[in-house]
Coordinates of N, CA and C in Angstrom, one line a residue:
M123 N 0.8 -1.2 0.0 CA 0.0 0.0 0.0 C 0.9 1.3 0.0
S124 N 0.4 2.3 -0.6 CA 1.2 3.5 -0.7 C 1.2 4.2 0.7
E125 N 2.2 5.0 0.9 CA 2.3 5.7 2.2 C 1.1 6.5 2.6
D126 N 0.4 7.0 1.6 CA -0.8 7.8 1.9 C -2.1 7.1 1.9
H127 N -2.0 5.8 1.9 CA -3.3 5.0 1.7 C -4.3 5.2 2.7
T128 N -3.9 5.5 4.0 CA -4.9 5.7 5.0 C -5.7 6.9 4.8
H129 N -5.1 8.0 4.4 CA -5.8 9.3 4.2 C -6.7 9.1 3.0
V130 N -6.3 8.5 1.9 CA -7.1 8.3 0.7 C -8.3 7.4 1.1
Q131 N -8.1 6.3 1.8 CA -9.2 5.4 2.2 C -10.2 6.2 3.1
D132 N -9.7 7.0 4.0 CA -10.6 7.7 4.9 C -11.4 8.7 4.1
F133 N -10.8 9.4 3.2 CA -11.4 10.5 2.4 C -12.5 9.9 1.6
F134 N -12.2 8.8 0.8 CA -13.2 8.3 -0.2 C -14.1 7.3 0.5
G135 N -13.7 6.6 1.6 CA -14.6 5.7 2.3 C -15.7 6.5 2.9
A136 N -15.5 7.7 3.4 CA -16.6 8.4 4.0 C -17.6 9.0 2.9
R137 N -17.2 9.0 1.7 CA -18.0 9.6 0.6 C -18.6 8.6 -0.4
A138 N -18.2 7.3 -0.2 CA -18.5 6.3 -1.2 C -20.0 6.1 -1.4
A139 N -20.8 6.1 -0.3 CA -22.2 5.8 -0.4 C -23.0 6.8 -1.3
D140 N -22.5 8.1 -1.2 CA -23.2 9.2 -1.9 C -22.5 9.7 -3.2
W141 N -21.4 9.0 -3.5 CA -20.5 9.5 -4.6 C -21.3 9.7 -5.9
D142 N -22.0 8.6 -6.3 CA -22.7 8.7 -7.6 C -23.9 9.7 -7.6
R143 N -24.6 9.8 -6.4 CA -25.6 10.8 -6.3 C -25.1 12.3 -6.3
K144 N -23.9 12.4 -5.9 CA -23.3 13.8 -5.8 C -22.9 14.3 -7.2
F145 N -22.5 13.3 -8.1 CA -22.1 13.7 -9.4 C -22.9 13.0 -10.5
P146 N -24.2 13.2 -10.6 CA -25.1 12.4 -11.4 C -24.9 12.8 -12.9
E147 N -24.3 13.9 -13.2 CA -24.1 14.3 -14.6 C -22.9 13.7 -15.3
D148 N -22.1 13.0 -14.6 CA -20.8 12.6 -15.1 C -20.8 11.4 -16.1
G149 N -21.9 10.7 -16.1 CA -21.9 9.4 -16.9 C -21.6 9.6 -18.4
P150 N -22.2 10.6 -19.1 CA -21.9 10.8 -20.5 C -20.5 11.2 -20.7
A151 N -19.9 11.9 -19.8 CA -18.5 12.3 -20.0 C -17.6 11.1 -19.9
F152 N -17.9 10.2 -19.0 CA -17.1 9.0 -19.0 C -17.2 8.2 -20.3
A153 N -18.4 8.1 -20.8 CA -18.6 7.3 -22.0 C -17.9 8.0 -23.2
T154 N -17.9 9.3 -23.3 CA -17.2 10.0 -24.3 C -15.7 9.8 -24.2
A155 N -15.2 9.9 -23.0 CA -13.7 9.7 -22.9 C -13.3 8.3 -23.3
V156 N -14.1 7.3 -22.9 CA -13.7 6.0 -23.2 C -13.8 5.8 -24.8
A157 N -14.8 6.4 -25.4 CA -14.9 6.3 -26.9 C -13.7 6.9 -27.5
E158 N -13.1 8.0 -27.0 CA -11.9 8.7 -27.6 C -10.7 7.9 -27.2
F159 N -10.7 7.0 -26.3 CA -9.5 6.3 -25.8 C -8.9 5.4 -26.9
G160 N -9.8 4.9 -27.8 CA -9.3 4.0 -28.9 C -9.2 2.5 -28.5
L161 N -9.9 2.1 -27.6 CA -9.9 0.6 -27.2 C -10.5 -0.2 -28.4
R162 N -10.0 -1.4 -28.4 CA -10.5 -2.4 -29.5 C -11.1 -3.6 -28.8
P163 N -12.0 -4.3 -29.6 CA -12.6 -5.5 -29.0 C -11.4 -6.5 -28.7
G164 N -11.5 -7.1 -27.5 CA -10.5 -8.1 -27.1 C -9.4 -7.5 -26.2
D165 N -9.3 -6.1 -26.1 CA -8.3 -5.5 -25.3 C -8.5 -5.8 -23.9
R166 N -7.3 -5.7 -23.2 CA -7.3 -5.9 -21.7 C -7.0 -4.5 -21.1
V167 N -8.0 -4.1 -20.3 CA -7.9 -2.7 -19.8 C -8.2 -2.7 -18.3
L168 N -7.4 -1.8 -17.6 CA -7.6 -1.6 -16.2 C -8.1 -0.2 -16.0
D169 N -9.2 -0.1 -15.1 CA -9.7 1.2 -14.6 C -8.9 1.4 -13.3
A170 N -7.9 2.2 -13.3 CA -7.0 2.4 -12.1 C -7.7 3.5 -11.2
G171 N -7.9 3.1 -10.0 CA -8.7 4.0 -9.1 C -10.1 4.1 -9.5
C172 N -10.7 3.0 -9.7 CA -12.0 2.9 -10.4 C -13.2 3.5 -9.5
G173 N -13.0 3.7 -8.2 CA -14.0 4.2 -7.4 C -15.3 3.3 -7.5
T174 N -16.4 4.0 -7.8 CA -17.7 3.3 -7.8 C -17.9 2.6 -9.2
G175 N -16.9 2.6 -10.0 CA -17.0 1.9 -11.3 C -17.7 2.6 -12.4
R176 N -17.7 3.9 -12.4 CA -18.5 4.6 -13.4 C -18.0 4.4 -14.8
A177 N -16.8 4.1 -15.0 CA -16.2 3.8 -16.3 C -16.4 2.4 -16.8
L178 N -16.7 1.5 -15.9 CA -16.7 0.1 -16.3 C -17.7 -0.3 -17.4
P179 N -18.9 0.2 -17.4 CA -19.8 -0.2 -18.5 C -19.3 0.3 -19.8
A180 N -18.8 1.5 -19.9 CA -18.2 2.0 -21.2 C -17.0 1.2 -21.6
L181 N -16.1 0.9 -20.6 CA -14.9 0.1 -21.0 C -15.3 -1.3 -21.5
R182 N -16.3 -1.9 -20.8 CA -16.8 -3.3 -21.3 C -17.4 -3.2 -22.7
A183 N -18.2 -2.1 -22.9 CA -18.7 -2.0 -24.3 C -17.6 -1.8 -25.3
A184 N -16.6 -1.1 -25.0 CA -15.5 -0.9 -25.9 C -14.7 -2.2 -26.2
V185 N -14.4 -3.0 -25.2 CA -13.6 -4.2 -25.4 C -14.4 -5.4 -25.7
G186 N -15.7 -5.4 -25.5 CA -16.6 -6.5 -25.9 C -16.4 -7.7 -25.0
P187 N -17.2 -8.7 -25.3 CA -17.2 -9.9 -24.5 C -15.9 -10.7 -24.4
T188 N -15.0 -10.5 -25.5 CA -13.7 -11.2 -25.5 C -12.6 -10.4 -24.8
G189 N -12.9 -9.1 -24.4 CA -11.9 -8.3 -23.7 C -11.9 -8.6 -22.2
T190 N -11.0 -8.0 -21.5 CA -10.8 -8.1 -20.1 C -10.9 -6.7 -19.5
V191 N -11.8 -6.5 -18.5 CA -11.9 -5.3 -17.8 C -11.7 -5.5 -16.3
L192 N -10.7 -4.8 -15.8 CA -10.4 -4.8 -14.3 C -10.6 -3.5 -13.7
G193 N -11.1 -3.4 -12.5 CA -11.3 -2.2 -11.8 C -10.5 -2.3 -10.5
A194 N -9.5 -1.5 -10.3 CA -8.7 -1.5 -9.0 C -8.9 -0.3 -8.2
D195 N -9.2 -0.4 -6.9 CA -9.3 0.7 -6.1 C -8.8 0.4 -4.7
L196 N -8.3 1.4 -4.0 CA -7.8 1.2 -2.6 C -8.8 1.2 -1.5
T197 N -10.0 1.7 -1.9 CA -11.0 1.9 -0.8 C -12.1 0.9 -0.9
P198 N -12.3 0.0 0.1 CA -13.3 -1.0 0.1 C -14.7 -0.5 -0.1
Q199 N -15.0 0.7 0.5 CA -16.4 1.2 0.4 C -16.7 1.6 -1.0
M200 N -15.7 2.1 -1.8 CA -15.9 2.4 -3.2 C -16.3 1.2 -4.0
L201 N -15.5 0.1 -3.8 CA -15.8 -1.1 -4.5 C -17.1 -1.7 -4.1
A202 N -17.5 -1.6 -2.8 CA -18.8 -2.0 -2.4 C -19.9 -1.3 -3.1
A203 N -19.7 0.0 -3.3 CA -20.7 0.8 -4.0 C -20.8 0.4 -5.5
A204 N -19.6 0.1 -6.1 CA -19.6 -0.5 -7.4 C -20.4 -1.8 -7.5
Q205 N -20.3 -2.6 -6.5 CA -21.1 -3.9 -6.5 C -22.6 -3.6 -6.3
R206 N -22.9 -2.7 -5.4 CA -24.3 -2.4 -5.2 C -25.0 -1.9 -6.5
S207 N -24.3 -1.1 -7.3 CA -24.8 -0.6 -8.5 C -24.8 -1.6 -9.6
G208 N -24.2 -2.8 -9.4 CA -24.2 -3.8 -10.4 C -23.1 -3.7 -11.4
R209 N -22.2 -2.7 -11.2 CA -21.1 -2.5 -12.2 C -20.0 -3.6 -12.1
D210 N -20.0 -4.4 -11.1 CA -19.1 -5.5 -11.0 C -19.4 -6.5 -12.1
A211 N -20.6 -6.5 -12.7 CA -20.9 -7.4 -13.8 C -20.1 -7.0 -15.0
E212 N -19.6 -5.8 -15.1 CA -18.9 -5.4 -16.3 C -17.4 -5.7 -16.2
G213 N -16.9 -6.1 -15.1 CA -15.4 -6.3 -14.9 C -15.1 -6.9 -13.6
T214 N -13.9 -7.3 -13.4 CA -13.4 -7.8 -12.1 C -12.9 -6.7 -11.2
L215 N -13.4 -6.6 -10.0 CA -13.0 -5.6 -9.1 C -11.8 -6.1 -8.2
L216 N -10.8 -5.3 -8.0 CA -9.6 -5.6 -7.2 C -9.4 -4.6 -6.1
L217 N -9.3 -5.0 -4.9 CA -8.9 -4.1 -3.8 C -7.4 -4.1 -3.9
A218 N -6.9 -3.0 -4.5 CA -5.4 -2.9 -4.8 C -5.0 -1.5 -4.8
D219 N -3.7 -1.3 -4.5 CA -3.1 0.0 -4.6 C -2.4 0.1 -6.0
V220 N -2.7 1.2 -6.7 CA -2.1 1.3 -8.0 C -0.6 1.6 -7.9
A221 N -0.1 1.8 -6.7 CA 1.3 2.0 -6.6 C 2.0 0.6 -6.6
R222 N 1.3 -0.4 -6.4 CA 1.8 -1.8 -6.4 C 0.8 -2.8 -6.9
L223 N 0.6 -2.8 -8.2 CA -0.5 -3.6 -8.7 C -0.2 -5.1 -8.7
P224 N -1.2 -6.0 -8.5 CA -1.0 -7.4 -8.5 C -1.1 -8.0 -9.9
L225 N -0.4 -7.4 -10.8 CA -0.4 -7.8 -12.2 C 1.0 -8.0 -12.7
R226 N 1.1 -8.9 -13.7 CA 2.5 -9.2 -14.2 C 2.8 -8.0 -15.2
D227 N 4.1 -8.0 -15.5 CA 4.6 -7.0 -16.5 C 3.9 -7.2 -17.9
R228 N 3.5 -6.0 -18.5 CA 3.0 -6.0 -19.8 C 1.7 -6.8 -20.0
A229 N 0.9 -6.9 -18.9 CA -0.3 -7.8 -18.9 C -1.5 -7.1 -19.6
L230 N -1.4 -5.8 -19.8 CA -2.6 -5.0 -20.2 C -2.3 -4.3 -21.6
D231 N -3.4 -3.9 -22.2 CA -3.3 -3.1 -23.4 C -3.5 -1.6 -23.1
A232 N -4.2 -1.4 -22.0 CA -4.5 0.0 -21.7 C -4.9 0.2 -20.2
V233 N -4.7 1.5 -19.7 CA -5.1 1.9 -18.4 C -5.9 3.1 -18.5
F234 N -7.1 3.1 -17.9 CA -8.0 4.3 -17.8 C -7.9 4.8 -16.4
A235 N -7.7 6.1 -16.2 CA -7.5 6.6 -14.8 C -8.3 7.9 -14.7
A236 N -9.4 7.8 -14.0 CA -10.3 9.0 -13.8 C -10.1 9.6 -12.4
G237 N -9.6 10.9 -12.4 CA -9.5 11.6 -11.2 C -8.3 11.0 -10.3
L238 N -7.5 10.2 -10.9 CA -6.5 9.5 -10.1 C -5.3 10.3 -9.8
I239 N -4.8 11.1 -10.7 CA -3.4 11.6 -10.6 C -3.3 12.5 -9.4
A240 N -4.3 13.3 -9.1 CA -4.2 14.2 -8.0 C -4.1 13.5 -6.6
H241 N -4.3 12.2 -6.6 CA -4.3 11.4 -5.3 C -3.1 10.5 -5.3
L242 N -2.2 10.6 -6.2 CA -1.0 9.7 -6.2 C 0.0 10.3 -5.2
P243 N 0.5 9.5 -4.3 CA 1.5 10.0 -3.4 C 2.9 10.2 -4.0
D244 N 3.2 9.5 -5.0 CA 4.5 9.6 -5.7 C 4.2 9.5 -7.2
P245 N 3.7 10.6 -7.9 CA 3.2 10.5 -9.2 C 4.2 9.8 -10.2
A246 N 5.5 10.2 -10.1 CA 6.5 9.6 -11.1 C 6.5 8.1 -10.9
A247 N 6.7 7.6 -9.7 CA 6.8 6.2 -9.4 C 5.5 5.5 -9.7
N248 N 4.4 6.1 -9.4 CA 3.1 5.5 -9.6 C 2.7 5.4 -11.1
L249 N 3.0 6.4 -11.9 CA 2.8 6.3 -13.3 C 3.8 5.3 -14.0
S250 N 5.0 5.1 -13.4 CA 5.9 4.1 -13.9 C 5.3 2.7 -13.6
E251 N 4.6 2.6 -12.5 CA 4.0 1.3 -12.1 C 2.8 1.0 -13.1
L252 N 2.1 2.0 -13.5 CA 1.1 1.8 -14.6 C 1.7 1.4 -15.9
A253 N 2.9 2.0 -16.2 CA 3.6 1.7 -17.4 C 4.1 0.2 -17.4
R254 N 4.5 -0.2 -16.2 CA 5.0 -1.6 -16.1 C 4.0 -2.6 -16.5
V255 N 2.7 -2.4 -16.2 CA 1.7 -3.4 -16.5 C 1.1 -3.3 -17.9
V256 N 1.6 -2.3 -18.7 CA 1.0 -2.1 -20.0 C 2.1 -2.5 -21.1
R257 N 1.7 -3.2 -22.1 CA 2.6 -3.6 -23.2 C 3.1 -2.3 -23.9
P258 N 4.3 -2.4 -24.5 CA 4.7 -1.3 -25.4 C 3.7 -1.0 -26.5
G259 N 3.4 0.3 -26.7 CA 2.4 0.7 -27.6 C 1.0 0.7 -27.0
G260 N 0.9 0.3 -25.8 CA -0.4 0.4 -25.1 C -0.7 1.8 -24.7
R261 N -1.9 2.0 -24.2 CA -2.4 3.4 -24.0 C -2.7 3.7 -22.5
L262 N -2.7 5.0 -22.2 CA -3.1 5.5 -20.9 C -4.0 6.7 -21.1
A263 N -5.1 6.7 -20.4 CA -6.0 7.9 -20.4 C -6.1 8.4 -19.0
L264 N -5.7 9.7 -18.8 CA -5.9 10.4 -17.5 C -7.1 11.3 -17.8
F265 N -8.2 11.1 -17.0 CA -9.4 11.7 -17.3 C -10.0 12.4 -16.0
H266 N -10.7 13.5 -16.2 CA -11.6 14.0 -15.2 C -12.8 14.6 -15.9
P267 N -14.0 14.4 -15.4 CA -15.2 14.9 -16.1 C -15.4 16.4 -16.2
I268 N -14.6 17.2 -15.5 CA -14.5 18.6 -15.7 C -13.0 19.0 -15.7
G269 N -12.8 20.2 -16.4 CA -11.4 20.6 -16.5 C -10.8 21.2 -15.3
R270 N -9.5 21.6 -15.4 CA -8.8 22.0 -14.2 C -9.4 23.3 -13.6
A271 N -9.7 24.3 -14.4 CA -10.3 25.5 -13.9 C -11.6 25.3 -13.2
A272 N -12.5 24.5 -13.8 CA -13.8 24.2 -13.2 C -13.6 23.4 -11.9
L273 N -12.7 22.5 -11.9 CA -12.4 21.7 -10.7 C -11.9 22.6 -9.5
A274 N -11.0 23.5 -9.9 CA -10.4 24.5 -8.9 C -11.5 25.4 -8.4
A275 N -12.4 25.8 -9.2 CA -13.5 26.7 -8.8 C -14.5 25.9 -7.8
R276 N -14.7 24.6 -8.2 CA -15.5 23.7 -7.3 C -15.0 23.6 -5.9
H277 N -13.6 23.6 -5.9 CA -12.9 23.4 -4.6 C -12.6 24.8 -3.9
G278 N -12.9 25.9 -4.6 CA -12.7 27.2 -4.0 C -11.2 27.6 -4.0
R279 N -10.5 27.2 -5.0 CA -9.1 27.6 -5.0 C -8.7 28.1 -6.4
A280 N -7.6 28.7 -6.5 CA -7.1 29.2 -7.8 C -6.1 28.2 -8.4
L281 N -6.1 28.2 -9.7 CA -5.1 27.4 -10.4 C -3.7 28.0 -10.2
T282 N -2.7 27.2 -10.0 CA -1.3 27.7 -9.9 C -0.4 27.0 -10.9
P283 N 0.7 27.6 -11.2 CA 1.6 27.0 -12.2 C 2.1 25.7 -11.8
D284 N 2.1 25.3 -10.5 CA 2.7 24.0 -10.1 C 1.6 22.9 -10.1
D285 N 0.4 23.2 -10.7 CA -0.6 22.2 -10.8 C -0.1 21.0 -11.6
L286 N -0.1 19.8 -11.0 CA 0.5 18.6 -11.6 C -0.1 18.3 -13.0
R287 N -1.4 18.7 -13.2 CA -2.1 18.4 -14.4 C -1.9 19.4 -15.5
A288 N -1.2 20.5 -15.2 CA -0.9 21.5 -16.3 C 0.0 20.8 -17.3
E289 N -0.2 21.1 -18.5 CA 0.5 20.4 -19.6 C 2.0 20.5 -19.4
H290 N 2.5 21.7 -19.0 CA 4.0 21.8 -18.9 C 4.6 21.0 -17.7
N291 N 3.7 20.6 -16.8 CA 4.2 19.7 -15.7 C 3.9 18.2 -16.1
L292 N 2.8 18.0 -16.7 CA 2.4 16.6 -16.9 C 3.2 15.9 -18.0
R293 N 3.5 16.7 -19.1 CA 4.2 16.0 -20.2 C 5.6 15.5 -19.8
P294 N 6.4 16.2 -19.1 CA 7.7 15.6 -18.7 C 7.5 14.5 -17.6
L295 N 6.5 14.7 -16.8 CA 6.3 13.6 -15.8 C 5.9 12.3 -16.5
L296 N 5.1 12.4 -17.5 CA 4.8 11.2 -18.3 C 6.0 10.6 -19.0
T297 N 6.7 11.5 -19.6 CA 7.9 11.1 -20.4 C 8.9 10.3 -19.4
G298 N 9.1 10.9 -18.2 CA 10.0 10.2 -17.3 C 9.5 8.9 -16.7
S299 N 8.2 8.7 -16.9 CA 7.6 7.5 -16.3 C 7.3 6.4 -17.4
G300 N 7.8 6.6 -18.6 CA 7.7 5.5 -19.6 C 6.5 5.8 -20.6
W301 N 6.0 7.0 -20.6 CA 4.8 7.3 -21.5 C 5.2 8.4 -22.4
E302 N 4.5 8.5 -23.5 CA 4.6 9.6 -24.4 C 3.2 10.2 -24.6
M303 N 3.1 11.5 -24.2 CA 1.8 12.2 -24.4 C 1.5 12.4 -25.8
I304 N 0.2 12.0 -26.2 CA -0.1 12.2 -27.6 C -1.3 13.2 -27.8
S305 N -2.0 13.5 -26.7 CA -3.0 14.5 -26.8 C -3.3 15.1 -25.4
Y306 N -3.7 16.4 -25.4 CA -4.0 17.0 -24.1 C -5.2 17.9 -24.3
A307 N -6.2 17.7 -23.5 CA -7.4 18.5 -23.6 C -7.8 18.9 -22.2
D308 N -7.9 20.2 -22.0 CA -8.3 20.8 -20.7 C -9.4 21.8 -20.9
E309 N -10.6 21.4 -20.9 CA -11.8 22.2 -21.2 C -12.7 22.3 -20.0
D310 N -13.6 23.2 -19.9 CA -14.5 23.2 -18.8 C -15.3 21.9 -18.6
A311 N -15.6 21.3 -19.7 CA -16.5 20.1 -19.6 C -15.7 18.8 -19.5
R312 N -14.3 18.9 -19.5 CA -13.5 17.6 -19.4 C -12.1 17.9 -19.4
F313 N -11.4 17.0 -18.8 CA -9.9 16.9 -18.8 C -9.5 15.5 -19.3
L314 N -8.8 15.4 -20.4 CA -8.5 14.1 -21.0 C -7.1 14.2 -21.6
V315 N -6.2 13.4 -21.1 CA -4.8 13.3 -21.6 C -4.7 11.8 -22.1
L316 N -4.2 11.7 -23.3 CA -3.9 10.3 -23.8 C -2.4 10.2 -24.0
A317 N -1.9 9.0 -23.6 CA -0.4 8.7 -23.8 C -0.3 7.3 -24.2
V318 N 0.9 7.1 -24.8 CA 1.3 5.7 -25.3 C 2.5 5.2 -24.6
R319 N 2.5 4.0 -24.2 CA 3.6 3.3 -23.5 C 4.8 3.2 -24.5
R320 N 5.9 3.8 -24.1 CA 7.1 3.6 -25.0 C 7.7 2.3 -24.9
A321 N 8.4 1.8 -25.9 CA 9.0 0.5 -25.9 C 10.1 0.5 -24.9

């Protein structure tokens, strides 16, 4: 488990039961992001930090019945909420820390990560761990259903130049972690960064 796992579990555990009700408008944004991700039937994809599993139905639809969908989260209450909503029917849920995934090297074709990067205790090492489990040429999506400015406003804070998700910070972070950024979108209605696993 990551050093910060207790704080993360406490924060999300206390909010898990009401998470989907608090953000009811996010569903279409998840579906659109997955559609842009470029998954193919038969692909093996991980939803890293899957929370209540909001991306799982779209990921399953993208990879089809022959594909593999995994959802990993550190917080048992979030996974329980995913089960209550029936989203566990779309993929296998894992109680796991993305800083130390129980997966072999190059096991996956893709990783989808919604709202994850802001909660990583060691972003460089954690993104390297995601790269470890993805084959060369595989893909990574860093997603949030609203952009950086809208999220900052929701939290009552200003954007700063050291924001990890700013392109000038995120691009070198990804490069140093085994990824190559291929697109960056930061709009009011979404944040979506796509990257490819380097050989």
